[in-house]
Short mmCIF file of C-alpha atoms and ligand atoms in Angstrom, two decimals:
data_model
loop_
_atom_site.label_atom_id
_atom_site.label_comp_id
_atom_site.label_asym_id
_atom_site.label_seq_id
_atom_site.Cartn_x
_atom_site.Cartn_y
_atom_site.Cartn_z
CA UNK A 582 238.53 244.31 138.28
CA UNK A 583 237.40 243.63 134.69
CA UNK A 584 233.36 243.81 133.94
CA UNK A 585 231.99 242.18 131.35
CA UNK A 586 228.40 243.04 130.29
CA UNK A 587 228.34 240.46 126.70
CA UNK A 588 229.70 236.74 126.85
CA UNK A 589 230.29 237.16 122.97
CA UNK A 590 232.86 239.50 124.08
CA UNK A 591 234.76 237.09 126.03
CA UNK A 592 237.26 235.58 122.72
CA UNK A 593 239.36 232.99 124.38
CA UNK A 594 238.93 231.26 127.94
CA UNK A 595 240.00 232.86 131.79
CA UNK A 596 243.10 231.21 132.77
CA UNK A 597 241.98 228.42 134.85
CA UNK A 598 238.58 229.98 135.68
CA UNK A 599 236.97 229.82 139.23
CA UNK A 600 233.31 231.06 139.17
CA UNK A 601 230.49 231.68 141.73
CA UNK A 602 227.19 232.22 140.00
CA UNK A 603 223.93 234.30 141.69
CA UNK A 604 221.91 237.19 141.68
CA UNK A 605 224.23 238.34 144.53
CA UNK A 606 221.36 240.48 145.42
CA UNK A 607 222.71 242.51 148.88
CA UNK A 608 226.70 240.37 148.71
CA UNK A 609 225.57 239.49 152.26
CA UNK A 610 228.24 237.51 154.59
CA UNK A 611 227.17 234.32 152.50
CA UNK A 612 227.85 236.04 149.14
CA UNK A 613 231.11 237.14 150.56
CA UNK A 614 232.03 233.71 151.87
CA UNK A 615 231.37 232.51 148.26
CA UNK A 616 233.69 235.12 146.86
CA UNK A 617 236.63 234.30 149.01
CA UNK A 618 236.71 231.15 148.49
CA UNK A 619 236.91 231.78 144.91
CA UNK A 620 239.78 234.21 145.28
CA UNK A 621 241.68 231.30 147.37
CA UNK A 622 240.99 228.62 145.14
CA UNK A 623 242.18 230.77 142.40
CA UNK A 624 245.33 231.87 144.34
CA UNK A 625 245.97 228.26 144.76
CA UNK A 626 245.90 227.46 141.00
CA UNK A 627 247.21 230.38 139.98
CA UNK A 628 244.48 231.45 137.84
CA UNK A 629 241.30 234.39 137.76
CA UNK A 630 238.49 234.65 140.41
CA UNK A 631 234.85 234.90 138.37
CA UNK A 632 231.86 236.26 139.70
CA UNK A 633 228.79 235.44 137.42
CA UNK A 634 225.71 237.19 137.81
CA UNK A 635 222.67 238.72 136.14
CA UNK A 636 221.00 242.40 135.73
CA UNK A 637 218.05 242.98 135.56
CA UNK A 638 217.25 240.16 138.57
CA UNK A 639 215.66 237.00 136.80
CA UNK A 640 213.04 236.99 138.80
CA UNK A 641 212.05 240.24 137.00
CA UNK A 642 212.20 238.60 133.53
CA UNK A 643 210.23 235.51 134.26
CA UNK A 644 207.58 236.83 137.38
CA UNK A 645 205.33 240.08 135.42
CA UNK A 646 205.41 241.12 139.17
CA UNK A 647 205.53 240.41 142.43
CA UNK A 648 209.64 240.27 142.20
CA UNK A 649 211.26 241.46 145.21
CA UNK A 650 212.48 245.40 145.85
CA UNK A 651 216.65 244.77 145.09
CA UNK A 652 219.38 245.38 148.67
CA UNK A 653 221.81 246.65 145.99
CA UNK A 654 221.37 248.49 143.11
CA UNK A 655 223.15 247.20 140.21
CA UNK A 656 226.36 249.81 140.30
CA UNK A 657 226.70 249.26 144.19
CA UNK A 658 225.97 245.37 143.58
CA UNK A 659 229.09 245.33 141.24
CA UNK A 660 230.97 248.00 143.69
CA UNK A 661 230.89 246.03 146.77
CA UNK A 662 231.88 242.31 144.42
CA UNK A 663 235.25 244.42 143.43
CA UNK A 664 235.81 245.05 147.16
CA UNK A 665 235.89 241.07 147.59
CA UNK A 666 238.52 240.99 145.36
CA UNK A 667 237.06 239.15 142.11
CA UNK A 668 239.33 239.89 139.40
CA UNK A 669 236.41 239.11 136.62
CA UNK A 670 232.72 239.84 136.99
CA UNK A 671 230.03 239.11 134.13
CA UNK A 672 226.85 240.48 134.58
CA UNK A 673 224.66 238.88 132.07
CA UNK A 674 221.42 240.50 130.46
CA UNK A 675 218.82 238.34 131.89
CA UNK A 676 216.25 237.47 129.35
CA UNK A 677 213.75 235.20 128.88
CA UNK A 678 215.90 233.45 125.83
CA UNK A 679 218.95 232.75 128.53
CA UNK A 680 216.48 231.35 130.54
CA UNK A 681 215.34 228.77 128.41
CA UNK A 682 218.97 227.55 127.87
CA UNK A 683 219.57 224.18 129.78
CA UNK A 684 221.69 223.52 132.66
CA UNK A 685 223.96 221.12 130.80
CA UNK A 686 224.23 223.81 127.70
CA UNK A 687 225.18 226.45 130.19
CA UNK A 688 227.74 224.09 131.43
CA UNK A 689 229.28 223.00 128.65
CA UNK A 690 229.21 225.91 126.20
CA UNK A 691 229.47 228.64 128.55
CA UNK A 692 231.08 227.78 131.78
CA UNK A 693 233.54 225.22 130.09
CA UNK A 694 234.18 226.37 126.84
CA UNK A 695 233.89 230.10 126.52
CA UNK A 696 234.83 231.06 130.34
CA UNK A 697 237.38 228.52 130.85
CA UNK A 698 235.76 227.38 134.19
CA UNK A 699 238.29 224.79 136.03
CA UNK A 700 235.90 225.19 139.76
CA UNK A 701 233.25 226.00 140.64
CA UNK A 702 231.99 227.61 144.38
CA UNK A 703 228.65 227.12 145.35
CA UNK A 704 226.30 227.55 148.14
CA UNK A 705 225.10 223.28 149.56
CA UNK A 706 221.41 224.50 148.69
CA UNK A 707 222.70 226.11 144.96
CA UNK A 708 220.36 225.72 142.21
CA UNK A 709 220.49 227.21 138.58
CA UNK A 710 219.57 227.30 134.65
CA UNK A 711 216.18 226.38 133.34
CA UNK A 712 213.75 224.55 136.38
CA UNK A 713 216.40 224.70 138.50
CA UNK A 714 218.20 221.78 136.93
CA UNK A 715 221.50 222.59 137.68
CA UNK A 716 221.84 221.74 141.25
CA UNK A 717 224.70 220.37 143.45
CA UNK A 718 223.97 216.46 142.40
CA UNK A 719 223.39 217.67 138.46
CA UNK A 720 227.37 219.01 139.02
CA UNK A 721 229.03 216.81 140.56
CA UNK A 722 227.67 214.06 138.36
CA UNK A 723 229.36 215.76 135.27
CA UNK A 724 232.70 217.25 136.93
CA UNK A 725 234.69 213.91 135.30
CA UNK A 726 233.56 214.33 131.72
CA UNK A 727 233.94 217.92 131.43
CA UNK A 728 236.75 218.59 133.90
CA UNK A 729 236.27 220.81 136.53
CA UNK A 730 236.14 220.67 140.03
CA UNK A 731 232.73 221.84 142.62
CA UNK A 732 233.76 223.06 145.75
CA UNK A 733 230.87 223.85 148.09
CA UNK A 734 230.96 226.14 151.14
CA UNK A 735 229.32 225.66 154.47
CA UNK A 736 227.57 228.71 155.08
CA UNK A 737 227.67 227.98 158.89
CA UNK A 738 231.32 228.70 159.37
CA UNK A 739 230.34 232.24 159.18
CA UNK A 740 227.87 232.94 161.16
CA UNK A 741 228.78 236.72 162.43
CA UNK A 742 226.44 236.84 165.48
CA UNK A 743 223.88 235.35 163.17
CA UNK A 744 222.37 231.73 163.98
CA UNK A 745 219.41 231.67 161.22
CA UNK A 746 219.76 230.77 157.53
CA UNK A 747 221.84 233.60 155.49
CA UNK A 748 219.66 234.80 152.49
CA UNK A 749 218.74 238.11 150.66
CA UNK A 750 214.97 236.96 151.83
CA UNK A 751 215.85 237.12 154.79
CA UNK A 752 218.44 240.29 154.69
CA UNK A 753 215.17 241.72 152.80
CA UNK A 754 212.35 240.90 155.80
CA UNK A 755 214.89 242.10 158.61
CA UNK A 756 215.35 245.66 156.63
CA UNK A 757 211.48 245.77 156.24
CA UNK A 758 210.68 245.03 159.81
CA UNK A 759 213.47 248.49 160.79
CA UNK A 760 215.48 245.65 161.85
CA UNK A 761 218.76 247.31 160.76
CA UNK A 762 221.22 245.71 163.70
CA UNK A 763 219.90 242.41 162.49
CA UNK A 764 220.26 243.10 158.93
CA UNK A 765 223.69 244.21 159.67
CA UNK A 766 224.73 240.85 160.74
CA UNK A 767 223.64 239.28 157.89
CA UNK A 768 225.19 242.10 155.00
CA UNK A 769 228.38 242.43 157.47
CA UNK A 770 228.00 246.44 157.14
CA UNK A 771 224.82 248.73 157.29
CA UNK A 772 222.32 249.01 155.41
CA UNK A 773 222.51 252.00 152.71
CA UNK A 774 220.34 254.01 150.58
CA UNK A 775 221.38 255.75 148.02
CA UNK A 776 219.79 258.20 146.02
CA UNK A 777 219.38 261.99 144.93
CA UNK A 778 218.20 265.11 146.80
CA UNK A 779 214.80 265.93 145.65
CA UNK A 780 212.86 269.15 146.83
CA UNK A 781 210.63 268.01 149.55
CA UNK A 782 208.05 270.43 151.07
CA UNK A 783 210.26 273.57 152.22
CA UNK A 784 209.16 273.09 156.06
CA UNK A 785 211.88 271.38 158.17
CA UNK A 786 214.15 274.42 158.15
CA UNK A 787 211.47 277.32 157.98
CA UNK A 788 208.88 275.97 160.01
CA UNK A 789 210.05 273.16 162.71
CA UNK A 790 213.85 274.26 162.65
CA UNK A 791 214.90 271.28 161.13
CA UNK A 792 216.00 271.26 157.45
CA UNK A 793 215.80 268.06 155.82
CA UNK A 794 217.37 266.62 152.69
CA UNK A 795 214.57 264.68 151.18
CA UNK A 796 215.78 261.53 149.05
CA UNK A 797 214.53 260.16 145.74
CA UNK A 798 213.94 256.17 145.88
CA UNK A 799 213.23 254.04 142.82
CA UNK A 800 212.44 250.80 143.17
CA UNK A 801 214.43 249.89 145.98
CA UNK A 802 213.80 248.12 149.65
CA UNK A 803 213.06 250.59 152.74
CA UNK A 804 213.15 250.12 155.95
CA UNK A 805 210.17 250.47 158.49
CA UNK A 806 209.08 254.06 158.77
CA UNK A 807 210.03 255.21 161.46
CA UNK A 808 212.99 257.77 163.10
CA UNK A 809 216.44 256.46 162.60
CA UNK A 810 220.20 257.19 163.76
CA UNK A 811 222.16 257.36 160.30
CA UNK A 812 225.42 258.46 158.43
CA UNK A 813 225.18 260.23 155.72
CA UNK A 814 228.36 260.03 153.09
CA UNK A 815 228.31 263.44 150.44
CA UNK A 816 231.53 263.62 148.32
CA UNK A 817 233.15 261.05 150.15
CA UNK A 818 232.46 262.79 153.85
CA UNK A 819 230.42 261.33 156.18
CA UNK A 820 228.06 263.18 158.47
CA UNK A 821 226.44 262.16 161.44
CA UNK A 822 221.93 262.30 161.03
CA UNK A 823 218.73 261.53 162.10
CA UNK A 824 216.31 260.28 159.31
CA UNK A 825 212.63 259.97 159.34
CA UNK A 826 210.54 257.38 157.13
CA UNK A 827 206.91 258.11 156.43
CA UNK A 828 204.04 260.15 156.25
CA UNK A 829 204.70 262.93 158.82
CA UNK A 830 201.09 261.78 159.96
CA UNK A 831 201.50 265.62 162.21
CA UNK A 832 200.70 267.66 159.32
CA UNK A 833 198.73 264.49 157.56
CA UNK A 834 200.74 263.80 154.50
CA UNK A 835 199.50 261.71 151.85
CA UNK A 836 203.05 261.27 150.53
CA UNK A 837 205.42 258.61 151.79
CA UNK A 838 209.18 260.58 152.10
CA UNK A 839 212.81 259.67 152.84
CA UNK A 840 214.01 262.60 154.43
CA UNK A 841 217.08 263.08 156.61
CA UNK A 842 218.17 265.77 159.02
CA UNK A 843 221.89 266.13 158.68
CA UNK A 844 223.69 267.27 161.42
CA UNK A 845 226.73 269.96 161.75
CA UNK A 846 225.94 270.64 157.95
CA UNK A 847 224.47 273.36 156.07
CA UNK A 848 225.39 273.28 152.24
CA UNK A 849 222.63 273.12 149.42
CA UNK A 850 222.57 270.01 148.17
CA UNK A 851 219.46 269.46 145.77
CA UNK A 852 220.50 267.20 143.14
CA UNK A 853 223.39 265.69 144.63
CA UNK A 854 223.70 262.13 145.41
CA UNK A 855 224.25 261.00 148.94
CA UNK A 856 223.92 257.58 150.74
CA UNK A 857 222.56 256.88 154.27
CA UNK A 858 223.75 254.26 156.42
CA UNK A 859 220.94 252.84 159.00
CA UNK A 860 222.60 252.79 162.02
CA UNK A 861 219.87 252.39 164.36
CA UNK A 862 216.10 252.54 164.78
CA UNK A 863 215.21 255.39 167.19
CA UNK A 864 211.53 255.17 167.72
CA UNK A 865 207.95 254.46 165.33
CA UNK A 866 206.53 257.90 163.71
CA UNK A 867 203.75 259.65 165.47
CA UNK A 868 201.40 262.20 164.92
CA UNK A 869 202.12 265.24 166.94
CA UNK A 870 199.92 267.67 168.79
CA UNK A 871 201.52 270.64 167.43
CA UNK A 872 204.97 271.91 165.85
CA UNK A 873 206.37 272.23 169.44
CA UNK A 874 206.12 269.09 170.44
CA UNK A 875 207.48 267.70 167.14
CA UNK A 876 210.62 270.23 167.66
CA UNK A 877 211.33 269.00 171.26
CA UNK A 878 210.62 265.19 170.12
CA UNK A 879 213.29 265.82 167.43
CA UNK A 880 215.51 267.55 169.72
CA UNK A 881 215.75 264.36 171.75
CA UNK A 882 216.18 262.03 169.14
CA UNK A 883 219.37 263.93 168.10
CA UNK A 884 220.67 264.08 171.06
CA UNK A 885 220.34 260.22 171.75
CA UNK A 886 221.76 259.77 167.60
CA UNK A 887 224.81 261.61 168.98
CA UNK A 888 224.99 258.95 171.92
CA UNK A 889 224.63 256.22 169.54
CA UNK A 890 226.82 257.20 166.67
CA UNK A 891 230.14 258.05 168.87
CA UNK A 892 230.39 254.78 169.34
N1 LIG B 2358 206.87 263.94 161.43
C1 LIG B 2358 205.83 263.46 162.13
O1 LIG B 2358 204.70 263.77 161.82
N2 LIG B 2358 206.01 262.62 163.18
C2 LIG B 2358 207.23 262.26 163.62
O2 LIG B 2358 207.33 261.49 164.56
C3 LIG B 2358 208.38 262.79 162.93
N3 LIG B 2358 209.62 262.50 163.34
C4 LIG B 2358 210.68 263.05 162.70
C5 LIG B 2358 211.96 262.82 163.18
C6 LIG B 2358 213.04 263.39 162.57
C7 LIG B 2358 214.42 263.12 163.12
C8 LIG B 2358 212.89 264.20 161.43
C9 LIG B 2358 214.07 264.81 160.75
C10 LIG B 2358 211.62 264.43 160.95
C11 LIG B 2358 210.50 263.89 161.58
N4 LIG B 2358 209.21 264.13 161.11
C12 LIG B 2358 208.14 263.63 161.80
C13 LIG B 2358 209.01 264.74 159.80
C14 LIG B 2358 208.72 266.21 159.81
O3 LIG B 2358 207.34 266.37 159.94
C15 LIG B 2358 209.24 266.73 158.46
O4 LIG B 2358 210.62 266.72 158.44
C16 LIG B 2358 208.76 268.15 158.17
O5 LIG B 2358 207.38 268.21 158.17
C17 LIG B 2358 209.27 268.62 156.79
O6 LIG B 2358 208.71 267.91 155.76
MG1 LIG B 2359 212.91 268.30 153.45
#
């Protein structure tokens, strides 16, 4: 898969271009929908799948604040579009000058005449360029004078267990709610964080018996506090681990923490990146009478986590 980060770069047009265009935020089972039919209509017309989207998230550039916390990190957004198999993705700079372009300059001098574009896949409720001009009715009025085809998808042909509306919103609420089997459904695999090991408060090993790897977030969403069965991937292994979310509210922590308790696993690992899968929620986090009854508490939720993630 080619990336391309500048459209100056791009010197003579895609061979009969098919493009999706979104944030792609998450490349949830309607994302995913929208890629394959790009790969098929390219197949068909023997020419290169597109992906178009934009980093940082426009709603970033043109909200001061309020935007939402992003499913996918820019490298894993662009990781998981390759695995779709889009042979071209451009990721353009968001600013507020794109913005202002119009929907029928995008078309034209972009999409037509620098990409190439001969189709292109959208969403029925697909909206884009400055005030949302560019919807479904604002394409298909100008397919015959600047030849190119629209093809929309149904989003209800995929459903995946799922009945609701597909969205990143929505993908967003369910992982915010600990709603991780839900959110599943709608991203078609778990959700992750990434991130690196930070030094947390050197207690879960020397104190309660459980060591735990405590992970640095930016900006991005997570899930409900609470106690969760995850996997944990470390140079491309994947361990089996219970994570807790929160404030350890038993030895009243002001500090919100990622940390998670990896089992069969003993390396040193500050520094390092790993990801964690949320598998399952196990239970809320309480506050504890004593260290004891923390340990045992633990002890359980392990042993159910085991149950769970043989499965
Ligand atoms: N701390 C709490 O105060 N209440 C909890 O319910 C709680 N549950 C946890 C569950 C697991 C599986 C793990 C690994 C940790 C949990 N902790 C909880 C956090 C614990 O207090 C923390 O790991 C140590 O204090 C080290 O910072
Ligand atoms: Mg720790």
């Amino acid at each position: 898969m080619k990336l391309i980060r500048d459209l100056e770069s791009i010197i003579e047009p895609f061979k009969n271009a098919v493009i999706t265009i979104g944030n792609f935020d998450g490349v949830h089972i309607g994302h995913q929908a929208l890629f394959k039919k790009v790969t098929e209509k390219a197949k068909d017309i023997k020419g290169t799948s597109i992906a178009m989207t934009f980093d940082p998230h426009p709603l970033r550039i043109i909200k001061k604040n309020g935007f939402p916390p992003l499913i996918t990190r820019y490298d894993q957004k662009i990781e998981l579009i390759e695995k779709c198999g889009i042979d071209v993705v451009i990721c353009i700079s968001f600013s507020k000058e794109f913005a202002s372009i119009t929907a029928k300059e995008f078309i034209q001098d972009i999409l037509i005449n620098r990409i190439g574009t001969k189709a292109i896949v959208v969403g029925h409720d697909y909206a884009f360029g400055k005030n949302r001009e560019g919807n479904l009715e604002f394409l298909k009025t100008h397919t015959k004078n600047l030849g190119y085809d629209v093809i929309v998808v149904d989003w209800i042909e995929i459903s995946n267990g799922w009945s609701g509306r597909i969205s990143s919103t929505k993908v967003r609420e369910l992982v915010i709610e600990g709603r991780v089997n839900d959110a599943k459904k709608l991203l078609g695999r778990f959700y992750q964080l990434k991130g690196k090991v930070v030094v947390g408060r050197n207690r879960g090993g020397k104190l309660l018996g459980f060591p735990t790897a405590n992970i640095n977030l930016c900006d991005e969403l997570c899930p409900k506090s609470g106690v969760y069965a995850v996997i944990v991937e470390y140079e491309r292994k994947k361990y089996k681990g219970v994570a807790n979310i929160g404030y350890s509210p038993t030895f009243g922590d002001q500090k919100f923490t990622v940390e998670v308790h990896i089992l069969e696993f003993n390396k040193d690992i500050y520094n390092e990146e790993i990801s964690v899968e949320f598998i399952y929620r196990l239970r809320d986090e309480k506050k504890f009478s004593g260290i004891s009854e923390l340990h045992k508490q633990i002890s359980k939720d392990i042993e159910k986590a085991q149950e769970i993630l043989e499965i």
